[in-house]
mmCIF file of C-alpha atoms in Angstrom:
data_model
loop_
_atom_site.group_PDB
_atom_site.id
_atom_site.type_symbol
_atom_site.label_atom_id
_atom_site.label_comp_id
_atom_site.label_asym_id
_atom_site.label_seq_id
_atom_site.Cartn_x
_atom_site.Cartn_y
_atom_site.Cartn_z
ATOM 1 C CA MET A 20 -3.224 -24.178 -27.891
ATOM 2 C CA THR A 21 -5.426 -25.563 -30.902
ATOM 3 C CA LYS A 22 -8.744 -26.883 -29.770
ATOM 4 C CA GLN A 23 -8.440 -30.867 -29.119
ATOM 5 C CA GLU A 24 -5.704 -29.180 -26.630
ATOM 6 C CA TRP A 25 -8.334 -27.021 -24.909
ATOM 7 C CA ASN A 26 -11.166 -29.541 -25.219
ATOM 8 C CA ASN A 27 -8.367 -31.740 -23.065
ATOM 9 C CA LYS A 28 -7.667 -28.441 -20.302
ATOM 10 C CA THR A 29 -9.829 -28.294 -16.864
ATOM 11 C CA VAL A 30 -10.701 -24.893 -16.563
ATOM 12 C CA VAL A 31 -9.543 -23.485 -13.773
ATOM 13 C CA THR A 32 -12.919 -21.587 -11.648
ATOM 14 C CA LYS A 33 -10.798 -21.557 -7.826
ATOM 15 C CA PHE A 34 -7.412 -20.717 -6.967
ATOM 16 C CA ILE A 35 -5.744 -21.820 -3.219
ATOM 17 C CA LEU A 36 -3.882 -19.046 -2.171
ATOM 18 C CA LEU A 37 -1.196 -21.766 -0.073
ATOM 19 C CA GLY A 38 -0.114 -18.470 2.080
ATOM 20 C CA PHE A 39 2.725 -19.487 4.696
ATOM 21 C CA GLY A 40 2.374 -23.020 4.244
ATOM 22 C CA ASN A 41 1.949 -23.747 8.208
ATOM 23 C CA GLY A 42 -0.148 -26.735 9.244
ATOM 24 C CA PRO A 43 -3.741 -26.870 11.188
ATOM 25 C CA GLU A 44 -2.368 -26.534 14.394
ATOM 26 C CA LEU A 45 -0.748 -22.646 13.419
ATOM 27 C CA ASP A 46 -3.768 -21.244 12.012
ATOM 28 C CA PHE A 47 -5.599 -20.579 14.761
ATOM 29 C CA LEU A 48 -2.176 -18.524 16.159
ATOM 30 C CA LEU A 49 -1.758 -16.944 13.165
ATOM 31 C CA PHE A 50 -6.328 -16.056 13.239
ATOM 32 C CA LEU A 51 -5.734 -14.376 16.473
ATOM 33 C CA MET A 52 -2.260 -12.400 15.153
ATOM 34 C CA PHE A 53 -3.914 -10.909 12.324
ATOM 35 C CA LEU A 54 -7.235 -10.485 13.700
ATOM 36 C CA SER A 55 -5.924 -8.390 16.577
ATOM 37 C CA ILE A 56 -3.355 -6.735 13.927
ATOM 38 C CA TYR A 57 -7.029 -5.925 11.271
ATOM 39 C CA ILE A 58 -8.350 -4.407 14.634
ATOM 40 C CA VAL A 59 -6.136 -1.477 15.566
ATOM 41 C CA THR A 60 -5.013 -1.121 12.312
ATOM 42 C CA ILE A 61 -8.855 -0.742 11.608
ATOM 43 C CA THR A 62 -8.627 1.461 14.495
ATOM 44 C CA GLY A 63 -6.487 3.912 14.839
ATOM 45 C CA ASN A 64 -6.806 5.031 11.035
ATOM 46 C CA ILE A 65 -11.044 5.539 12.127
ATOM 47 C CA PHE A 66 -9.218 7.446 15.249
ATOM 48 C CA ILE A 67 -6.882 9.227 12.732
ATOM 49 C CA ILE A 68 -9.918 11.499 11.039
ATOM 50 C CA VAL A 69 -11.975 11.563 13.469
ATOM 51 C CA LEU A 70 -9.486 13.615 14.990
ATOM 52 C CA MET A 71 -8.634 15.259 11.974
ATOM 53 C CA VAL A 72 -12.039 16.030 10.858
ATOM 54 C CA ALA A 73 -12.686 17.013 14.708
ATOM 55 C CA ASN A 74 -9.705 19.313 15.763
ATOM 56 C CA ARG A 75 -9.896 22.727 13.749
ATOM 57 C CA HIS A 76 -6.249 23.429 14.345
ATOM 58 C CA LEU A 77 -5.863 20.261 12.259
ATOM 59 C CA HIS A 78 -7.208 21.307 9.405
ATOM 60 C CA THR A 79 -4.746 21.966 7.219
ATOM 61 C CA PRO A 80 -3.373 20.818 3.623
ATOM 62 C CA MET A 81 -0.056 17.991 5.497
ATOM 63 C CA TYR A 82 -3.671 16.752 8.064
ATOM 64 C CA PHE A 83 -5.825 15.898 4.675
ATOM 65 C CA PHE A 84 -2.636 13.927 3.415
ATOM 66 C CA LEU A 85 -3.279 12.520 6.573
ATOM 67 C CA GLY A 86 -6.653 11.756 6.188
ATOM 68 C CA ASN A 87 -6.721 10.454 2.711
ATOM 69 C CA LEU A 88 -4.294 8.112 3.313
ATOM 70 C CA ALA A 89 -5.459 6.777 6.786
ATOM 71 C CA CYS A 90 -9.217 6.434 5.117
ATOM 72 C CA LEU A 91 -7.060 4.415 1.927
ATOM 73 C CA GLU A 92 -5.538 2.460 4.493
ATOM 74 C CA ILE A 93 -9.037 1.103 5.793
ATOM 75 C CA CYS A 94 -9.595 0.646 2.624
ATOM 76 C CA TYR A 95 -6.524 -1.342 1.955
ATOM 77 C CA SER A 96 -6.528 -3.094 4.858
ATOM 78 C CA SER A 97 -10.048 -4.658 4.902
ATOM 79 C CA ASN A 98 -9.574 -6.152 1.203
ATOM 80 C CA ILE A 99 -6.761 -8.608 1.983
ATOM 81 C CA SER A 100 -7.438 -8.715 5.948
ATOM 82 C CA PRO A 101 -10.761 -10.703 5.987
ATOM 83 C CA ARG A 102 -10.202 -13.603 3.454
ATOM 84 C CA MET A 103 -7.462 -14.080 5.024
ATOM 85 C CA LEU A 104 -8.831 -14.172 8.735
ATOM 86 C CA LEU A 105 -11.477 -16.346 7.565
ATOM 87 C CA SER A 106 -9.390 -18.919 5.547
ATOM 88 C CA TYR A 107 -7.446 -19.132 9.517
ATOM 89 C CA LEU A 108 -11.344 -20.038 10.208
ATOM 90 C CA SER A 109 -13.179 -22.434 8.264
ATOM 91 C CA ARG A 110 -9.795 -24.118 6.778
ATOM 92 C CA ASP A 111 -10.504 -23.477 3.072
ATOM 93 C CA ARG A 112 -7.895 -21.571 0.907
ATOM 94 C CA SER A 113 -9.389 -21.413 -2.244
ATOM 95 C CA ILE A 114 -10.919 -18.298 -3.846
ATOM 96 C CA SER A 115 -12.982 -17.728 -6.365
ATOM 97 C CA VAL A 116 -11.429 -16.602 -9.791
ATOM 98 C CA ASN A 117 -13.556 -14.125 -10.246
ATOM 99 C CA GLY A 118 -12.775 -12.700 -6.056
ATOM 100 C CA CYS A 119 -8.817 -13.455 -7.298
ATOM 101 C CA PHE A 120 -9.810 -10.586 -9.818
ATOM 102 C CA THR A 121 -11.560 -7.879 -7.264
ATOM 103 C CA GLN A 122 -9.294 -8.583 -4.583
ATOM 104 C CA TYR A 123 -6.390 -8.512 -6.788
ATOM 105 C CA TYR A 124 -7.997 -4.799 -8.703
ATOM 106 C CA PHE A 125 -9.089 -3.027 -5.498
ATOM 107 C CA PHE A 126 -5.052 -4.238 -4.086
ATOM 108 C CA GLY A 127 -3.210 -2.559 -7.198
ATOM 109 C CA CYS A 128 -5.950 0.504 -6.548
ATOM 110 C CA LEU A 129 -5.247 0.576 -3.698
ATOM 111 C CA ALA A 130 -1.313 0.047 -3.898
ATOM 112 C CA ALA A 131 -0.761 3.307 -6.800
ATOM 113 C CA ALA A 132 -3.290 5.058 -4.854
ATOM 114 C CA GLU A 133 -0.804 5.092 -2.385
ATOM 115 C CA CYS A 134 2.694 5.639 -4.237
ATOM 116 C CA TYR A 135 1.552 8.553 -5.223
ATOM 117 C CA LEU A 136 -0.172 10.134 -2.282
ATOM 118 C CA LEU A 137 2.856 9.166 -0.272
ATOM 119 C CA ALA A 138 4.827 11.641 -3.741
ATOM 120 C CA VAL A 139 1.959 14.062 -3.322
ATOM 121 C CA MET A 140 2.634 14.886 1.152
ATOM 122 C CA SER A 141 6.823 14.527 -0.380
ATOM 123 C CA TYR A 142 5.942 17.556 -1.940
ATOM 124 C CA ASP A 143 3.647 18.670 0.782
ATOM 125 C CA ARG A 144 6.604 18.921 2.985
ATOM 126 C CA TYR A 145 8.540 19.940 0.551
ATOM 127 C CA LEU A 146 7.554 22.709 0.479
ATOM 128 C CA ALA A 147 6.319 23.720 3.955
ATOM 129 C CA VAL A 148 10.071 23.286 4.215
ATOM 130 C CA CYS A 149 12.086 24.478 1.803
ATOM 131 C CA LYS A 150 9.343 27.316 0.393
ATOM 132 C CA PRO A 151 7.750 28.574 3.400
ATOM 133 C CA LEU A 152 6.374 31.727 2.390
ATOM 134 C CA HIS A 153 4.988 30.314 -0.707
ATOM 135 C CA TYR A 154 3.509 27.991 1.140
ATOM 136 C CA PRO A 155 0.452 29.060 2.577
ATOM 137 C CA SER A 156 -0.978 30.750 -1.611
ATOM 138 C CA HIS A 157 0.563 27.980 -3.723
ATOM 139 C CA MET A 158 -1.001 24.606 -1.317
ATOM 140 C CA ASN A 159 -4.116 26.071 -0.543
ATOM 141 C CA GLY A 160 -7.656 24.277 -0.577
ATOM 142 C CA LYS A 161 -8.368 23.283 -4.036
ATOM 143 C CA LEU A 162 -4.485 22.141 -4.916
ATOM 144 C CA CYS A 163 -5.193 19.604 -2.274
ATOM 145 C CA LEU A 164 -8.747 18.370 -3.092
ATOM 146 C CA GLN A 165 -7.431 18.045 -7.324
ATOM 147 C CA LEU A 166 -4.131 16.600 -5.639
ATOM 148 C CA GLY A 167 -5.729 13.764 -3.555
ATOM 149 C CA ALA A 168 -8.451 12.842 -6.178
ATOM 150 C CA ALA A 169 -5.436 12.883 -8.649
ATOM 151 C CA SER A 170 -4.970 10.543 -6.302
ATOM 152 C CA TRP A 171 -7.415 7.639 -5.943
ATOM 153 C CA ALA A 172 -8.196 8.252 -9.793
ATOM 154 C CA GLY A 173 -4.628 7.094 -11.065
ATOM 155 C CA GLY A 174 -4.163 4.501 -9.088
ATOM 156 C CA PHE A 175 -8.076 3.116 -9.608
ATOM 157 C CA LEU A 176 -7.592 4.026 -13.350
ATOM 158 C CA ALA A 177 -3.994 2.397 -14.292
ATOM 159 C CA ASN A 178 -5.302 -1.013 -12.397
ATOM 160 C CA SER A 179 -8.333 -1.037 -14.433
ATOM 161 C CA ILE A 180 -6.677 -1.540 -17.704
ATOM 162 C CA LEU A 181 -4.567 -4.451 -16.151
ATOM 163 C CA THR A 182 -7.537 -6.296 -14.162
ATOM 164 C CA CYS A 183 -9.359 -6.246 -17.697
ATOM 165 C CA LEU A 184 -6.286 -7.821 -19.625
ATOM 166 C CA ILE A 185 -5.582 -10.182 -17.105
ATOM 167 C CA SER A 186 -9.073 -11.672 -16.467
ATOM 168 C CA ASN A 187 -8.950 -11.936 -20.664
ATOM 169 C CA LEU A 188 -6.379 -15.172 -19.828
ATOM 170 C CA ASP A 189 -7.537 -18.479 -19.645
ATOM 171 C CA PHE A 190 -6.683 -20.936 -17.067
ATOM 172 C CA CYS A 191 -6.475 -24.416 -17.081
ATOM 173 C CA GLY A 192 -3.435 -25.942 -15.104
ATOM 174 C CA PRO A 193 -2.306 -25.304 -12.049
ATOM 175 C CA ASN A 194 -4.741 -22.384 -9.207
ATOM 176 C CA GLU A 195 -2.275 -22.139 -6.714
ATOM 177 C CA ILE A 196 -0.806 -19.054 -6.235
ATOM 178 C CA ALA A 197 2.512 -19.010 -2.581
ATOM 179 C CA LEU A 198 1.000 -15.359 -1.348
ATOM 180 C CA PHE A 199 -2.942 -15.053 0.618
ATOM 181 C CA PHE A 200 -4.123 -12.814 -1.855
ATOM 182 C CA CYS A 201 -4.040 -11.934 -5.656
ATOM 183 C CA ASP A 202 -1.658 -10.767 -7.242
ATOM 184 C CA SER A 203 -1.189 -9.994 -10.596
ATOM 185 C CA PHE A 204 2.014 -11.604 -11.488
ATOM 186 C CA PRO A 205 1.859 -14.621 -9.804
ATOM 187 C CA MET A 206 -2.126 -15.270 -11.468
ATOM 188 C CA ILE A 207 -0.530 -14.554 -14.685
ATOM 189 C CA LYS A 208 2.065 -17.077 -14.128
ATOM 190 C CA LEU A 209 -0.895 -19.702 -14.094
ATOM 191 C CA SER A 210 -2.340 -18.820 -17.372
ATOM 192 C CA CYS A 211 -2.205 -21.318 -20.095
ATOM 193 C CA SER A 212 -2.410 -18.613 -22.460
ATOM 194 C CA ASP A 213 0.403 -16.592 -24.165
ATOM 195 C CA THR A 214 1.396 -14.126 -22.008
ATOM 196 C CA TYR A 215 3.966 -11.984 -22.876
ATOM 197 C CA MET A 216 2.049 -8.573 -23.752
ATOM 198 C CA VAL A 217 0.299 -8.917 -20.520
ATOM 199 C CA GLY A 218 3.836 -9.470 -18.181
ATOM 200 C CA LEU A 219 5.270 -5.980 -19.827
ATOM 201 C CA VAL A 220 1.917 -3.477 -19.357
ATOM 202 C CA THR A 221 2.284 -5.135 -16.428
ATOM 203 C CA SER A 222 5.734 -4.221 -15.902
ATOM 204 C CA VAL A 223 5.414 -1.404 -17.887
ATOM 205 C CA VAL A 224 2.766 0.064 -15.665
ATOM 206 C CA ALA A 225 3.750 -0.985 -12.277
ATOM 207 C CA GLY A 226 7.478 1.232 -13.753
ATOM 208 C CA VAL A 227 4.910 4.146 -14.351
ATOM 209 C CA CYS A 228 2.655 3.837 -10.287
ATOM 210 C CA SER A 229 5.915 3.279 -8.554
ATOM 211 C CA LEU A 230 8.871 5.116 -10.241
ATOM 212 C CA PRO A 231 8.114 8.555 -10.899
ATOM 213 C CA PRO A 232 6.081 9.295 -7.944
ATOM 214 C CA PHE A 233 9.291 7.467 -6.149
ATOM 215 C CA LEU A 234 11.683 9.344 -7.615
ATOM 216 C CA LEU A 235 9.681 12.838 -6.831
ATOM 217 C CA THR A 236 9.345 11.283 -3.639
ATOM 218 C CA PHE A 237 13.360 11.157 -2.899
ATOM 219 C CA SER A 238 13.838 14.142 -4.881
ATOM 220 C CA SER A 239 11.747 16.308 -2.598
ATOM 221 C CA TYR A 240 13.020 14.676 0.663
ATOM 222 C CA VAL A 241 17.375 15.451 -1.272
ATOM 223 C CA TYR A 242 15.925 19.341 -0.813
ATOM 224 C CA ILE A 243 13.883 19.207 2.504
ATOM 225 C CA ILE A 244 17.571 16.962 3.852
ATOM 226 C CA VAL A 245 19.707 19.561 1.919
ATOM 227 C CA THR A 246 17.209 22.831 3.271
ATOM 228 C CA VAL A 247 17.868 21.616 6.752
ATOM 229 C CA VAL A 248 21.336 21.073 7.184
ATOM 230 C CA ARG A 249 21.729 24.487 6.499
ATOM 231 C CA ILE A 250 19.624 26.058 8.850
ATOM 232 C CA PRO A 251 22.307 27.792 11.288
ATOM 233 C CA SER A 252 20.404 26.817 14.422
ATOM 234 C CA ALA A 253 20.160 22.955 15.835
ATOM 235 C CA THR A 254 16.549 24.220 17.491
ATOM 236 C CA GLY A 255 15.868 24.800 13.475
ATOM 237 C CA ARG A 256 16.863 21.559 11.669
ATOM 238 C CA LYS A 257 15.165 19.618 14.163
ATOM 239 C CA LYS A 258 11.893 22.223 14.517
ATOM 240 C CA ALA A 259 11.759 21.840 10.959
ATOM 241 C CA PHE A 260 12.963 17.890 10.559
ATOM 242 C CA SER A 261 10.138 16.986 12.826
ATOM 243 C CA THR A 262 7.734 18.463 10.702
ATOM 244 C CA CYS A 263 8.018 15.466 8.103
ATOM 245 C CA SER A 264 9.717 12.910 10.095
ATOM 246 C CA SER A 265 6.632 10.768 10.684
ATOM 247 C CA HIS A 266 5.439 11.192 6.879
ATOM 248 C CA LEU A 267 9.821 9.871 5.242
ATOM 249 C CA ILE A 268 10.126 7.078 7.791
ATOM 250 C CA VAL A 269 5.979 5.814 6.373
ATOM 251 C CA VAL A 270 8.223 6.184 2.846
ATOM 252 C CA ILE A 271 11.092 4.104 3.889
ATOM 253 C CA LEU A 272 8.104 1.490 5.358
ATOM 254 C CA PHE A 273 6.082 0.982 1.939
ATOM 255 C CA TYR A 274 8.948 1.362 -0.204
ATOM 256 C CA TRP A 275 11.526 -0.487 1.624
ATOM 257 C CA SER A 276 9.145 -3.595 2.114
ATOM 258 C CA ILE A 277 7.207 -3.422 -2.359
ATOM 259 C CA LEU A 278 11.139 -2.722 -4.160
ATOM 260 C CA THR A 279 12.072 -6.478 -1.297
ATOM 261 C CA VAL A 280 9.134 -8.005 -3.011
ATOM 262 C CA TYR A 281 9.903 -7.321 -6.312
ATOM 263 C CA VAL A 282 13.309 -6.813 -6.683
ATOM 264 C CA LEU A 283 14.146 -10.446 -5.076
ATOM 265 C CA PRO A 284 14.669 -13.603 -7.155
ATOM 266 C CA HIS A 285 11.529 -15.552 -6.539
ATOM 267 C CA HIS A 286 12.075 -18.407 -4.533
ATOM 268 C CA ASP A 287 10.821 -22.197 -3.989
ATOM 269 C CA THR A 288 10.597 -22.062 -0.366
ATOM 270 C CA LYS A 289 7.867 -22.408 1.648
ATOM 271 C CA VAL A 290 8.208 -19.729 3.622
ATOM 272 C CA SER A 291 10.324 -17.378 0.596
ATOM 273 C CA PRO A 292 10.939 -13.572 1.591
ATOM 274 C CA ASN A 293 8.905 -12.420 -0.870
ATOM 275 C CA LYS A 294 5.983 -13.877 1.604
ATOM 276 C CA VAL A 295 7.217 -13.044 4.052
ATOM 277 C CA PHE A 296 8.137 -8.636 3.719
ATOM 278 C CA SER A 297 4.792 -9.202 1.419
ATOM 279 C CA VAL A 298 2.521 -9.073 5.306
ATOM 280 C CA PHE A 299 5.229 -5.924 5.605
ATOM 281 C CA TYR A 300 3.259 -3.662 2.302
ATOM 282 C CA THR A 301 0.056 -5.463 2.784
ATOM 283 C CA ILE A 302 -0.175 -5.388 6.766
ATOM 284 C CA LEU A 303 1.912 -4.226 8.915
ATOM 285 C CA THR A 304 2.582 -1.211 7.068
ATOM 286 C CA PRO A 305 -1.168 0.017 7.148
ATOM 287 C CA LEU A 306 -1.277 -0.838 10.778
ATOM 288 C CA VAL A 307 1.832 0.915 11.898
ATOM 289 C CA ASN A 308 1.193 4.754 9.729
ATOM 290 C CA PRO A 309 -1.520 5.679 12.652
ATOM 291 C CA LEU A 310 1.008 4.924 15.108
ATOM 292 C CA ILE A 311 3.955 6.679 13.774
ATOM 293 C CA TYR A 312 1.982 10.127 12.620
ATOM 294 C CA SER A 313 0.482 9.399 16.722
ATOM 295 C CA LEU A 314 3.051 9.469 18.324
ATOM 296 C CA ARG A 315 5.820 11.341 16.729
ATOM 297 C CA ASN A 316 3.698 14.415 15.791
ATOM 298 C CA LYS A 317 3.562 16.992 18.429
ATOM 299 C CA GLU A 318 0.084 18.733 16.808
ATOM 300 C CA VAL A 319 -1.428 15.504 17.641
ATOM 301 C CA LYS A 320 -0.586 14.712 20.495
ATOM 302 C CA GLU A 321 -1.039 18.539 21.065
ATOM 303 C CA ALA A 322 -4.806 17.715 19.955
ATOM 304 C CA LEU A 323 -5.098 15.295 21.968
ATOM 305 C CA ARG A 324 -4.600 16.270 25.533
ATOM 306 C CA LYS A 325 -7.312 18.525 24.347
ATOM 307 C CA GLU A 326 -10.259 16.498 23.503
#
C-alpha cells in the first residue's frame, strides 16, 4: 500500500462482533440463556475441582487431568461469555482492537491446551486399559505433572506466535466480525495488509496444535476398543470401557464441533452453521464436561455419597 493510499484509509480502532444477527427483542432472552449456562458451567467445574482435591480416593492420574480440564474450562468460558453477556445488556457489540487481540490470544491458547490435554487423557486411559500392570509405574506423579504442564505451556506458546503476527497487521477497512467472539481467520480477512504469510502460518500452527493430538487420541481409542473387545467376559468389557467412556464422549463433542466449524465452507447467512457450531466448543462443551464426568462416573458418584 502506497503512502497516499494509506492516508485515504481510516485506521480501525474497534471491531463489531455481529454475533447471531438477532434483533433487540431477543437480546434479553439470549442474555438469560447464556447467563444460566455460564453460571452452571463455572459452578459445575469448580465443584469438580473441589471434589478432586477434597476426596483422597480421587487423587489419581485420571482425576488429576480431569481437574486440569475443569480449570481450563473455567478459563475458556470466562474468556468469552462475560464479554458476550455485557454486549447483550448494553447492546454495544463493539470491542477494541487490543481487546479483540487479547480475547483471541486466550481463546487460542486454551483451545490448543485443551487439544493437548484431551490427548494426554486418552493416553492415560490407553495405559490403564491396555497395560494395566504397568500403569502405576508408567503414570506416576512426576509424569502427570510434566504432561499437565506441557499441555498448558504448549497451548500458550503456540498461540503467542500467532497473536504477535496478527497484531502486527493493519486494519483500515471493514470492522465487522460475523461471530460472537474474536477468532484468527475472521480478523485476518479484515486486514488491509498482505495476509498470505500470516494465513499460512496460522494454518500450519493450527494443524500442529490439533492434528497430532487428534491422531494420538484416535489411535489410543482404537487400541482401547480392540483391547476391550478381546476381553472374554461381558462384565469385564463393561467395566473396562466404563473407565474411558466419559472421556470419549467429551472428545467426540469437542472435535466434532471444531472440525464442523473449520471444515465446512463459510456461509453468508446471518446464522450460519459456523456460528451455531462455534457455540458448542466455546460455550456448551465447558458446560457438559462436568455433567458427563459426574453423571457417568461411578467413582465420582461414590465420592459424592460419602461427602
